[in-house]
CSV table of C-alpha atoms in Angstrom, one decimal:
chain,number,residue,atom,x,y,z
V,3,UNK,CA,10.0,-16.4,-7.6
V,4,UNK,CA,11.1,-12.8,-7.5
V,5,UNK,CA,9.2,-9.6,-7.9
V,6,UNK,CA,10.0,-9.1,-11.3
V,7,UNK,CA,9.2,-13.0,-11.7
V,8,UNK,CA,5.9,-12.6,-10.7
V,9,UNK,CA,5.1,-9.1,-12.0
V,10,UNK,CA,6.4,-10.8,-15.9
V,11,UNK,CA,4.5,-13.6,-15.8
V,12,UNK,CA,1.0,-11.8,-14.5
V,13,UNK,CA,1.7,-9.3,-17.4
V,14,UNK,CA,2.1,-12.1,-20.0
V,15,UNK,CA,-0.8,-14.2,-19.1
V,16,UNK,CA,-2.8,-11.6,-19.5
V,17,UNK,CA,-1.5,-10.6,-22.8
V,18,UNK,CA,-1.5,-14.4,-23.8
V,19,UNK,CA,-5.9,-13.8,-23.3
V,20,UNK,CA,-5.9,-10.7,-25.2
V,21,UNK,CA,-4.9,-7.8,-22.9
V,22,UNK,CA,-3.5,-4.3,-23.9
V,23,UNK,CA,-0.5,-3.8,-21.5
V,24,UNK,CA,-0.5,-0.5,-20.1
V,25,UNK,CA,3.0,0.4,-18.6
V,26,UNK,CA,2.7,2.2,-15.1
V,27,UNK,CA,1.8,5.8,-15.0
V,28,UNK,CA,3.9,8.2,-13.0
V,29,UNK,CA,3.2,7.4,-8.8
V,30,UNK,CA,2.1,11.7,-8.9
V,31,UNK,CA,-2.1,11.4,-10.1
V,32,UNK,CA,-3.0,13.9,-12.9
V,33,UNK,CA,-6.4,14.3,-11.1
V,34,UNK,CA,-6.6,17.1,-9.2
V,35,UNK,CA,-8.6,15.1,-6.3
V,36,UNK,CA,-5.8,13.0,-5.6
V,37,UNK,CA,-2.2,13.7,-4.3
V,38,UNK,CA,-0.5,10.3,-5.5
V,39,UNK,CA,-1.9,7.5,-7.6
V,40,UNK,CA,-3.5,4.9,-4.7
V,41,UNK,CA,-4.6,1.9,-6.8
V,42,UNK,CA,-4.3,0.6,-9.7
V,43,UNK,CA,-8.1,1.7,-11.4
V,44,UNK,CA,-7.2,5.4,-10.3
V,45,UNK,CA,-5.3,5.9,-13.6
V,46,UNK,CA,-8.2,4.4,-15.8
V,47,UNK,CA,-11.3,6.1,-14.2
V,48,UNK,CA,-12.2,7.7,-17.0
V,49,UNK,CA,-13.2,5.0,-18.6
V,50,UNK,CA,-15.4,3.5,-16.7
V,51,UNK,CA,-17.7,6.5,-17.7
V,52,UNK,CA,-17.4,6.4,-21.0
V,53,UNK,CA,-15.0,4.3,-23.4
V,54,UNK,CA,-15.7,5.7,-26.8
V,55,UNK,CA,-12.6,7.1,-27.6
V,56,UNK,CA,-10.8,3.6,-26.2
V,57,UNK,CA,-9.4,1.7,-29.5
V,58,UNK,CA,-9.2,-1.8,-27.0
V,59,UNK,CA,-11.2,-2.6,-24.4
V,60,UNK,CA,-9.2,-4.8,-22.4
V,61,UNK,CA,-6.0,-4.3,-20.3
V,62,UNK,CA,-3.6,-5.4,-17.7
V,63,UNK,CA,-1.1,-2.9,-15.9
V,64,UNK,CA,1.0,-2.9,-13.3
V,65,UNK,CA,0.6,0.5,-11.5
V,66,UNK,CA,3.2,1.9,-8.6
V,67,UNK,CA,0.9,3.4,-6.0
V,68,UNK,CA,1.3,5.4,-2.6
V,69,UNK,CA,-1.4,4.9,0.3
V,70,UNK,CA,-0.3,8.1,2.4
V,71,UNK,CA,-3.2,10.3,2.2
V,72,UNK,CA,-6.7,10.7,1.7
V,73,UNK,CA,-9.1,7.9,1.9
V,74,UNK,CA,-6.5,5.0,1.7
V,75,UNK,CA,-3.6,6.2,4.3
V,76,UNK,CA,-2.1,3.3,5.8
V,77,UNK,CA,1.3,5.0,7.0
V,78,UNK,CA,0.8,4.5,11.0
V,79,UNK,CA,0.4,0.8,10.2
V,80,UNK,CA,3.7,1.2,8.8
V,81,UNK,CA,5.7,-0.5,12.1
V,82,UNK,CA,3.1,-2.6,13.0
V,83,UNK,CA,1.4,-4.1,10.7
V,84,UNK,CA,2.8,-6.9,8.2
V,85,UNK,CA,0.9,-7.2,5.3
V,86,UNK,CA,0.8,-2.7,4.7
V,87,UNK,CA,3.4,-0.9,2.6
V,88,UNK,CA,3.2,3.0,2.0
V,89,UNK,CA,4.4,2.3,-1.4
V,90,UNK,CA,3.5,-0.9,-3.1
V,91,UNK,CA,2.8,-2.1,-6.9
V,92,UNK,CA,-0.8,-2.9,-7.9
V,93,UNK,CA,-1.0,-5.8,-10.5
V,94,UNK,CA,-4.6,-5.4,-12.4
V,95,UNK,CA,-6.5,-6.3,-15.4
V,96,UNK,CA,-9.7,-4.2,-16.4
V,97,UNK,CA,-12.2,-4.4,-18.8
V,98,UNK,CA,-14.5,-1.6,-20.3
V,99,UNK,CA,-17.6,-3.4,-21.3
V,100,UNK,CA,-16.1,-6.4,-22.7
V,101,UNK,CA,-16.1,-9.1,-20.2
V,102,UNK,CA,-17.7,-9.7,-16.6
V,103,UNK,CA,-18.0,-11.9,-13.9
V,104,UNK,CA,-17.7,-15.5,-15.3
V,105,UNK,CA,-14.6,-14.7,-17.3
V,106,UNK,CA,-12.6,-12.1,-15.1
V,107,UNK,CA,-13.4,-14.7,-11.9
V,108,UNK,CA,-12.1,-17.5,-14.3
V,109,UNK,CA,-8.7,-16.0,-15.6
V,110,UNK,CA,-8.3,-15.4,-11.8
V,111,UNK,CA,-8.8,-18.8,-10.5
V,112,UNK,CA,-6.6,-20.2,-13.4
V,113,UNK,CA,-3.8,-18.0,-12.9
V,114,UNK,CA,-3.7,-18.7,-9.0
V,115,UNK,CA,-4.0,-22.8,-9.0
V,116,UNK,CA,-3.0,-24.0,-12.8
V,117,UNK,CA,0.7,-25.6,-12.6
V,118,UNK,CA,1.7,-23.5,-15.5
V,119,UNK,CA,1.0,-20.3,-13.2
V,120,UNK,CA,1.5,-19.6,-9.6
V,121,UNK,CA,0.1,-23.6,-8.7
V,122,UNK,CA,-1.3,-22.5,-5.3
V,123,UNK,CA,-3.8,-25.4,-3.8
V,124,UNK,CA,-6.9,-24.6,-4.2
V,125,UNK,CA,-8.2,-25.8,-0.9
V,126,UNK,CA,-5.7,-23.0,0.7
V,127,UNK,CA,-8.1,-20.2,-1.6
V,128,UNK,CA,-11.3,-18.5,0.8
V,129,UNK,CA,-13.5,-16.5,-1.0
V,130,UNK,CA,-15.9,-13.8,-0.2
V,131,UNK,CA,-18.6,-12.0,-2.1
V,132,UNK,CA,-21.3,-9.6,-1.6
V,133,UNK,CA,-24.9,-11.8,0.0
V,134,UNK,CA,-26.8,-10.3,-3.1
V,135,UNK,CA,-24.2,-11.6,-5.7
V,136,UNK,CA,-25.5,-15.0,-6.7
V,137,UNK,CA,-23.7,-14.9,-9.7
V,138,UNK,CA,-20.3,-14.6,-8.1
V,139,UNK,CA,-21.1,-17.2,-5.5
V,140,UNK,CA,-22.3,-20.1,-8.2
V,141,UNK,CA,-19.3,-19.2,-10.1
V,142,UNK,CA,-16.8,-20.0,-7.7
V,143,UNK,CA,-18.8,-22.9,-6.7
V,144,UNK,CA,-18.8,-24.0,-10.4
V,145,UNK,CA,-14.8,-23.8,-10.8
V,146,UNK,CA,-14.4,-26.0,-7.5
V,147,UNK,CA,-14.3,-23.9,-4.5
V,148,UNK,CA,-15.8,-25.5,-1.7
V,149,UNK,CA,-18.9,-24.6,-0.5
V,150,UNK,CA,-17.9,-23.8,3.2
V,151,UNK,CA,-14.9,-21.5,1.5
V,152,UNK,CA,-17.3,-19.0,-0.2
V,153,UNK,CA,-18.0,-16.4,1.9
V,154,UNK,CA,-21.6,-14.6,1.2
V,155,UNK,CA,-21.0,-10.8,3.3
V,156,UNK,CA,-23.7,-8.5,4.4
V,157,UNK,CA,-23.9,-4.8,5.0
V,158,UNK,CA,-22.6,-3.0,8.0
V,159,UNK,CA,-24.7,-1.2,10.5
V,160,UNK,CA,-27.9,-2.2,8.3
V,161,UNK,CA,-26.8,0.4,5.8
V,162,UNK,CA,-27.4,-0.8,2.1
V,163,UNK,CA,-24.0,-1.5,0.3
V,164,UNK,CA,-22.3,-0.5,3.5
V,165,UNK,CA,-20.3,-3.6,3.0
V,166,UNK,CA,-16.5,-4.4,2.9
V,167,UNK,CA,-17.8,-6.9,-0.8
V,168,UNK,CA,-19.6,-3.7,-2.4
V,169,UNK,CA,-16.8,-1.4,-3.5
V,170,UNK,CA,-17.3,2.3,-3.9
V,171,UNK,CA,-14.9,4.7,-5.2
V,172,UNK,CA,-15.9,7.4,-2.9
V,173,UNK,CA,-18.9,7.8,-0.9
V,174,UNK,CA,-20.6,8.6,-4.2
V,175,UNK,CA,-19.5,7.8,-7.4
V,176,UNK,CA,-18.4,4.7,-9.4
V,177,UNK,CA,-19.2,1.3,-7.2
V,178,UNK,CA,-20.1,-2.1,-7.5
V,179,UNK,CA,-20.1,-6.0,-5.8
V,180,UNK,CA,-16.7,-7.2,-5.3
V,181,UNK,CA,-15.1,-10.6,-4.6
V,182,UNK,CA,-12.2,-11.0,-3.0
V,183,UNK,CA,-9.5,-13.9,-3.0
V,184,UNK,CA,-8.1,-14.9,0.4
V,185,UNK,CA,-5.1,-17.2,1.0
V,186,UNK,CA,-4.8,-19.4,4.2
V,187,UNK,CA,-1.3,-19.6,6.0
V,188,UNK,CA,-2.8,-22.5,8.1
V,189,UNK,CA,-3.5,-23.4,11.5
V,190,UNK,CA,-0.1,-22.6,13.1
V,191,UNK,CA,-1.6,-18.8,12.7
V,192,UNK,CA,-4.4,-17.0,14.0
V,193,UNK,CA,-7.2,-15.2,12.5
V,194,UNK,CA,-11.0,-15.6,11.9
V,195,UNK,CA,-12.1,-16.7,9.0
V,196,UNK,CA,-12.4,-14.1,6.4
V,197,UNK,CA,-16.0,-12.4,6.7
V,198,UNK,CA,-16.0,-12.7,10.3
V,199,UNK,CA,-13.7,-10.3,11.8
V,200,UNK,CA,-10.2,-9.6,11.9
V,201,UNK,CA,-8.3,-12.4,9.5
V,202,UNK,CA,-5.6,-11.6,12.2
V,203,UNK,CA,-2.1,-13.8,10.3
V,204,UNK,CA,-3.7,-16.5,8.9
V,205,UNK,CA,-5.4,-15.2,6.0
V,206,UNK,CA,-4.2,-12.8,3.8
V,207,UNK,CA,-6.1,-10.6,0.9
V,208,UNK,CA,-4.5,-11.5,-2.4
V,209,UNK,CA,-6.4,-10.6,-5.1
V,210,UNK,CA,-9.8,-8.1,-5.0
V,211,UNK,CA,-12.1,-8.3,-8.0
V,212,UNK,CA,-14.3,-5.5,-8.4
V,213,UNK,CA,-17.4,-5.6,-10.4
V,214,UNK,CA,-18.3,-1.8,-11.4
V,215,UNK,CA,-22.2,-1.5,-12.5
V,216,UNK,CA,-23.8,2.0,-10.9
V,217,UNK,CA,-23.0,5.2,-9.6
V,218,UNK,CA,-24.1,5.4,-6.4
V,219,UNK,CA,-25.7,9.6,-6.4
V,220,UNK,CA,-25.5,11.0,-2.7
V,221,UNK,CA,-28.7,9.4,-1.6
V,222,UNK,CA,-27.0,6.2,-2.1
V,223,UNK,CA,-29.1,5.1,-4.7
V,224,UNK,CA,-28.0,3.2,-7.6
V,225,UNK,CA,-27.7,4.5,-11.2
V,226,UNK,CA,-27.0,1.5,-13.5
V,227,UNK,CA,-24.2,2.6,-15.7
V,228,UNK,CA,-23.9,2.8,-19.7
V,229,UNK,CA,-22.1,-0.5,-19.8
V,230,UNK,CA,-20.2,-3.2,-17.1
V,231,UNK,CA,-16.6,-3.2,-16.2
V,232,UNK,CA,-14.3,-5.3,-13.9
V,233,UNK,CA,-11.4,-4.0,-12.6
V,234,UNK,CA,-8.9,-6.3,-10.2
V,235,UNK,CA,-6.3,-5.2,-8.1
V,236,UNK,CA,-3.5,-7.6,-7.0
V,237,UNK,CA,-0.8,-6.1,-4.7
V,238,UNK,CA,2.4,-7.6,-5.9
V,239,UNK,CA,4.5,-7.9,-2.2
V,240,UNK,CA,1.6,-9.9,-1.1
V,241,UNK,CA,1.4,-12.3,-3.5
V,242,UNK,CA,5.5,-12.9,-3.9
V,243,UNK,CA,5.2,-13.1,0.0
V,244,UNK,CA,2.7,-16.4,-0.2
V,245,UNK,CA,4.9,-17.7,-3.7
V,246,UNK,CA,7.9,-17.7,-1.8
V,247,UNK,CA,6.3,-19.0,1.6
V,248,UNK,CA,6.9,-16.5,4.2
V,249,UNK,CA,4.1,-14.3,6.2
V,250,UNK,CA,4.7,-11.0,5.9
V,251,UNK,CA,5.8,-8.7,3.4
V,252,UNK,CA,8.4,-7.6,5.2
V,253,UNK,CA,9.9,-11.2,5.0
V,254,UNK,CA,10.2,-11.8,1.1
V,255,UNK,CA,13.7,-11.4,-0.4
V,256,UNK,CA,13.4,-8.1,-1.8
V,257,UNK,CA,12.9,-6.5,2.0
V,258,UNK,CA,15.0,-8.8,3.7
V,259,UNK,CA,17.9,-7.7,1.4
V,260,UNK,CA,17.0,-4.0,2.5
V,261,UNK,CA,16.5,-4.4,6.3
V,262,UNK,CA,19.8,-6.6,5.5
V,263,UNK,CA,21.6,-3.1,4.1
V,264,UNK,CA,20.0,-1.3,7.0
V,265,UNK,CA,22.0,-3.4,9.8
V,266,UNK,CA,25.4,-3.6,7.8
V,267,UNK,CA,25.3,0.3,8.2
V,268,UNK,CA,24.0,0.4,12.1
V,269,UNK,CA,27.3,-1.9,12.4
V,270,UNK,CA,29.6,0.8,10.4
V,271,UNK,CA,29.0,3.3,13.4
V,272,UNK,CA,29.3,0.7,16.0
V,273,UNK,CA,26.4,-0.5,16.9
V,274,UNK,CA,27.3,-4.0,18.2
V,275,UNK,CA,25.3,-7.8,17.2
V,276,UNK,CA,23.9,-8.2,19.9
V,277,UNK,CA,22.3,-4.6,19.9
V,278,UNK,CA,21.2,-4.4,16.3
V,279,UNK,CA,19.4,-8.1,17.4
V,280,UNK,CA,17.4,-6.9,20.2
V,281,UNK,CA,16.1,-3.7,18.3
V,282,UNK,CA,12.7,-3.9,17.5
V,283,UNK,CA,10.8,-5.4,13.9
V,284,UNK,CA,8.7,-2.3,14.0
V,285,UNK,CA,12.4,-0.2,13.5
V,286,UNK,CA,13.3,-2.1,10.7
V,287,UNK,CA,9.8,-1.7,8.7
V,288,UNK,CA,9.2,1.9,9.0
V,289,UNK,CA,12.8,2.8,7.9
V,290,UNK,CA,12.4,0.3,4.6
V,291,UNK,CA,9.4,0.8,3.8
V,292,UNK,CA,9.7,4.6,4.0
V,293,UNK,CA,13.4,4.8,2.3
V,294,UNK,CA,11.9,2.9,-0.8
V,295,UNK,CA,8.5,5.1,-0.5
V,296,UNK,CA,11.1,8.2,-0.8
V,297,UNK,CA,13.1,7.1,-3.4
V,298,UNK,CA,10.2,6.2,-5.3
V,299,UNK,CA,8.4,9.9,-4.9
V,300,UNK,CA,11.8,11.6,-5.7
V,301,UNK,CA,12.5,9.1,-8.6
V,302,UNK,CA,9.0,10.9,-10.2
V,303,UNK,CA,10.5,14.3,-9.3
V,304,UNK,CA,9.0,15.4,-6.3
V,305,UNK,CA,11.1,17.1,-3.5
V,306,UNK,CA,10.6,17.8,0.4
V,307,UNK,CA,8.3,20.8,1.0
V,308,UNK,CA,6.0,22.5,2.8
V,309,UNK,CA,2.8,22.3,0.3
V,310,UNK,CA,1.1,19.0,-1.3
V,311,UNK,CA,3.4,16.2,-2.6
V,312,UNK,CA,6.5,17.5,-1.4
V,313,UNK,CA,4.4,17.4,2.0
V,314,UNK,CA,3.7,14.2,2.6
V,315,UNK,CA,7.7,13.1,0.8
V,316,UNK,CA,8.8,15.4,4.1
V,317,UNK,CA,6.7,13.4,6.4
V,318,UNK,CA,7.5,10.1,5.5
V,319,UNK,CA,11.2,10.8,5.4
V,320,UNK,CA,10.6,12.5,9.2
V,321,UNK,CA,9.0,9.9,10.5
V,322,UNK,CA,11.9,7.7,9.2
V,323,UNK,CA,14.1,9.9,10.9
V,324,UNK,CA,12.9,10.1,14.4
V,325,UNK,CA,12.7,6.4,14.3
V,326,UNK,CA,16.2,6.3,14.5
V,327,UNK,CA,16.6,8.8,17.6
V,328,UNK,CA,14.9,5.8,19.3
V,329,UNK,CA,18.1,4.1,19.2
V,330,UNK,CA,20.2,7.2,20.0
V,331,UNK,CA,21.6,8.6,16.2
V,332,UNK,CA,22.0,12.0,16.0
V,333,UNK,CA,23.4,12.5,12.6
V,334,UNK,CA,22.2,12.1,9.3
V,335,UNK,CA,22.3,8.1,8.1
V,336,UNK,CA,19.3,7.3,5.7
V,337,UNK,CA,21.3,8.9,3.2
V,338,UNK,CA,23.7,6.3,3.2
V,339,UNK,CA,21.1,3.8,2.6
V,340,UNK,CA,20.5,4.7,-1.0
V,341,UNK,CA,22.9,3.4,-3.0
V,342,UNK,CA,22.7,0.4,-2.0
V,343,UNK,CA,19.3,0.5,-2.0
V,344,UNK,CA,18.8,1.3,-5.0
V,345,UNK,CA,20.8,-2.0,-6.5
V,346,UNK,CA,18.7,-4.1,-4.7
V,347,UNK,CA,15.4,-2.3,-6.2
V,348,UNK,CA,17.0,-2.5,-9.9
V,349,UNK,CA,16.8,-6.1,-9.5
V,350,UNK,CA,13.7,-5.7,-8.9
V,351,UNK,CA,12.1,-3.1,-10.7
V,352,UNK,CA,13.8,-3.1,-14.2
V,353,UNK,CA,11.8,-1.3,-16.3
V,354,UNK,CA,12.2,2.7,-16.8
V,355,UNK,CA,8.4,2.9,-16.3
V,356,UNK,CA,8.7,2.0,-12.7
V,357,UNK,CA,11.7,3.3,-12.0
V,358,UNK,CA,14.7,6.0,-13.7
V,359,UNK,CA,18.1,5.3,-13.4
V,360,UNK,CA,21.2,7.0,-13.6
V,361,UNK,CA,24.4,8.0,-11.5
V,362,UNK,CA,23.2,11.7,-11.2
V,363,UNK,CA,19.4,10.5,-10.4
V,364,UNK,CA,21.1,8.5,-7.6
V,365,UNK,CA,23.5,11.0,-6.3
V,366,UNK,CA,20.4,12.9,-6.5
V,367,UNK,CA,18.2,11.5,-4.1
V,368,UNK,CA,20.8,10.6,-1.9
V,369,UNK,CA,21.9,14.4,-1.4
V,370,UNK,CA,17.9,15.3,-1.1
V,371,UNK,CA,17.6,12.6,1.9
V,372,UNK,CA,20.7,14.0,3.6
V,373,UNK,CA,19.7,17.8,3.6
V,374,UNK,CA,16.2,16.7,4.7
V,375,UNK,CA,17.8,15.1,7.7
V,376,UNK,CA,19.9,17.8,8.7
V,377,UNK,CA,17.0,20.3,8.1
V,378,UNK,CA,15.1,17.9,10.6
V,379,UNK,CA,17.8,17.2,13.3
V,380,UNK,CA,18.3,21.3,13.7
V,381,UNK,CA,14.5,21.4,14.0
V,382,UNK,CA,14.4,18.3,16.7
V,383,UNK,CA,17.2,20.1,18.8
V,384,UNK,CA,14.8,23.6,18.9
V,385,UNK,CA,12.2,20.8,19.4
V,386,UNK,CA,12.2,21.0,22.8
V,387,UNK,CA,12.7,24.1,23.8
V,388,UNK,CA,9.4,25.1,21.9
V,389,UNK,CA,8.0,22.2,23.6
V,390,UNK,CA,9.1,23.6,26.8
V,391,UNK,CA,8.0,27.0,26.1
V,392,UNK,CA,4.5,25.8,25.1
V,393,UNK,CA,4.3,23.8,28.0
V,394,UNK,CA,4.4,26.7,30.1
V,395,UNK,CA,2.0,28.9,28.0
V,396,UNK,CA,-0.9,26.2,28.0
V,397,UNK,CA,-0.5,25.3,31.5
V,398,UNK,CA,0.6,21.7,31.4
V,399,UNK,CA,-2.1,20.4,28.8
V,400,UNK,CA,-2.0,20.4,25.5
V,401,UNK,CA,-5.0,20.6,23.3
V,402,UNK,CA,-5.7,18.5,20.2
V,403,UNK,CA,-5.6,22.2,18.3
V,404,UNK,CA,-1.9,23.3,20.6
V,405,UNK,CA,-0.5,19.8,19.1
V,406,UNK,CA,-2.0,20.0,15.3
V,407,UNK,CA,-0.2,23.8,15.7
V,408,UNK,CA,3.6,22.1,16.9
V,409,UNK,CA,3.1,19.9,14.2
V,410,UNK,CA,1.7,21.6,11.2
V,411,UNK,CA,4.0,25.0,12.1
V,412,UNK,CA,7.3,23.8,13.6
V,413,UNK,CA,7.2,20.5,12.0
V,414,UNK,CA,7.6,18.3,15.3
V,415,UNK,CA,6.6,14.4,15.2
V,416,UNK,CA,3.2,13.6,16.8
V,417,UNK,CA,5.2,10.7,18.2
V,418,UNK,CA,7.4,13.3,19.9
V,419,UNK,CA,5.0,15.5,20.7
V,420,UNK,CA,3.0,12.6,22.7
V,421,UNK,CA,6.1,11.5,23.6
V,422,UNK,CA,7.3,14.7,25.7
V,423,UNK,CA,3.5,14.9,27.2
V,424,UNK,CA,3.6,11.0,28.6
V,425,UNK,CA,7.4,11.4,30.1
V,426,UNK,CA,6.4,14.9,31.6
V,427,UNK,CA,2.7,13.7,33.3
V,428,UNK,CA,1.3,16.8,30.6
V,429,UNK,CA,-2.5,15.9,30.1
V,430,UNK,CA,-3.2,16.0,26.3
V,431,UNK,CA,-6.1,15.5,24.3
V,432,UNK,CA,-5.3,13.9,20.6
């Protein structure tokens, strides 16, 4: 089962139990407060203050969403982590008032175990829900889930609701109990059990359902809203990554084709076999996770810039970039990457909504990767010479406000800027 596989049949199921389905939004947030659109409730949140002017009340979406700033920023775990993408597609269904627990937890189970949907064992499901949220608990118990798989998570630091099961949109604002879906990889992998520290390989965080009931005011106490809502967030990589078996997202078809593209073209400028083999996973990640991140952000018309969006589009396609000079390339190559990258995300994105296509959109964000490149190569061979020259200014150390200043004003990676320090014995403090 494929991306689009998965993402159809999600989409329909949902329709089949009397869902609206909203197509994706553009990934660039029409809230002020937020750069890019990070989950899938982000585009509704309206709502969940007030639904009068909704005609339906329930709806399933699959929303394209960018973690790469803000609260929810997970591009250093790019490289090293295996379940994190800086881009990623959000499956959800939401409900403003209409249904709650017992029915949004139900649809959920079904649609993960039934053998008409995904068909996953149901003894390979651990569940976890807030210690205060009975009703979650004897629900999950009621549908079948073992007793020693449920869960029951308190509050961190003996802060009320400072829990990872009571969700918050901010540190005030919209919140509520959550329960979230875990699926086991088995013994072969390790992890603790989720609840209990770091879920390490073995168990992976499919499916997050949220229930939204208060406002939490900024003495974290609880207003009860108007009326309930659920909202559920599914990331789609994750869950095509347990359907078709393999542990890491990196590892399902759809990124194996593009790490696949990536070698072909290291062999084009002579990289050898056995050379290509021994470079390192964490290479491979960044440069296709970030080269579908940028097409992506370009794709909803955003270009490289100094200011906002066009920001963080530099820095992702920067950090791409020096990744390479690890392996000694000098000269622009992630351009040549998009065509062919953006076959293999046709396949799997085929819908306008998620993402435009035409010969001059291509040829587009192909020339827009390869002027940002060569932009960023003249300012890596100035790089360092400033570095150099600063050096000498600060008196061998570098202060956390000297670095944030060679990174904010001349652009330079803070992976080359610690880089430089550790090779030349500079003290630093970061």
């Amino acid at each position: 089962m494929f991306l689009s596989d998965l993402r159809k049949l999600f989409i329909n199921y949902f329709i089949e139990n009397n869902h609206k389905y909203i197509k994706s939004s553009s990934i660039v947030s029409k809230y002020k407060d937020l750069l890019f659109v990070n989950s899938g409730m982000s585009v509704f949140k309206k709502l969940f203050y007030n639904n009068n002017n909704l005609n339906f009340v329930d709806i399933v979406s699959n929303q394209k969403c960018l973690r790469v700033n803000g609260k929810y920023n997970d591009i250093n775990n790019i490289g090293f982590s295996d379940r994190h993408n800086t881009f990623f597609e959000m499956l959800g269904n939401f409900s403003f008032g209409n249904y709650f627990k017992e029915k949004s937890i139900y649809m959920s189970f079904k649609f993960l175990t039934d053998k008409n949907y995904l068909s996953i064992d149901i003894n390979k499901i651990i569940i976890t829900v807030y210690y205060e949220d009975y009703d979650s608990y004897n629900i999950w118990k009621k549908l079948g889930i073992k007793k020693y798989n449920i869960v029951k998570v308190g509050d961190k630091n003996n802060i009320k609701y400072n829990s990872d099961n009571f969700w918050n949109i901010s540190y005030f604002g919209l919140c509520g109990p959550c329960t979230e879906i875990y699926y086991d990889f088995g013994d072969k992998y390790d992890g603790n059990f989720p609840g209990y520290g770091n879920v390490g390989d073995r168990y992976l965080e499919i499916w997050n359902l949220v229930f939204i009931q208060y406002i939490m005011n900024k003495d974290r106490n609880l207003l009860k809203l108007k009326y309930n809502s659920v909202d559920t967030g599914m990331g789609l990589e994750r869950i095509v990554s347990v359907i078709q078996n393999v542990n890491s997202n990196y590892e399902i078809k759809l990124f194996k084709d593009l790490i696949d593209i990536i070698k072909i073209e290291l062999y084009k400028i002579n990289f050898s076999v056995t050379f290509v083999k021994n470079i390192s996973n964490s290479f491979f990640k960044i440069i296709s996770d970030h080269i579908r991140s940028s097409i992506f952000i370009i794709n909803d018309g955003i270009f490289p810039s100094n200011k906002k969006h066009g920001y963080i589009l530099r820095k992702i396609i920067r950090r791409s970039y020096y990744n390479l000079t690890s392996i000694g390339i000098k000269k622009p190559f992630l351009y040549k990457l998009i065509n062919k990258f953006l076959l293999v995300l046709y396949d799997n994105y085929n819908d306008k909504s998620l993402l435009k296509t035409n010969n001059n959109i291509n040829k587009n964000i192909e020339d827009i990767i390869f002027k940002e490149e060569n932009n960023f190569i003249s300012i890596l061979n100035n790089g360092l010479l400033i570095l150099k020259k600063e050096c000498k200014t600060n008196n061998n150390f570098f202060s956390r406000e000297t670095i944030n200043k060679l990174y904010n004003t001349y652009g330079l990676p803070i992976k080359l800027i610690l880089d430089f320090c550790k090779s030349n014995n500079i003290n630093f403090e970061y």
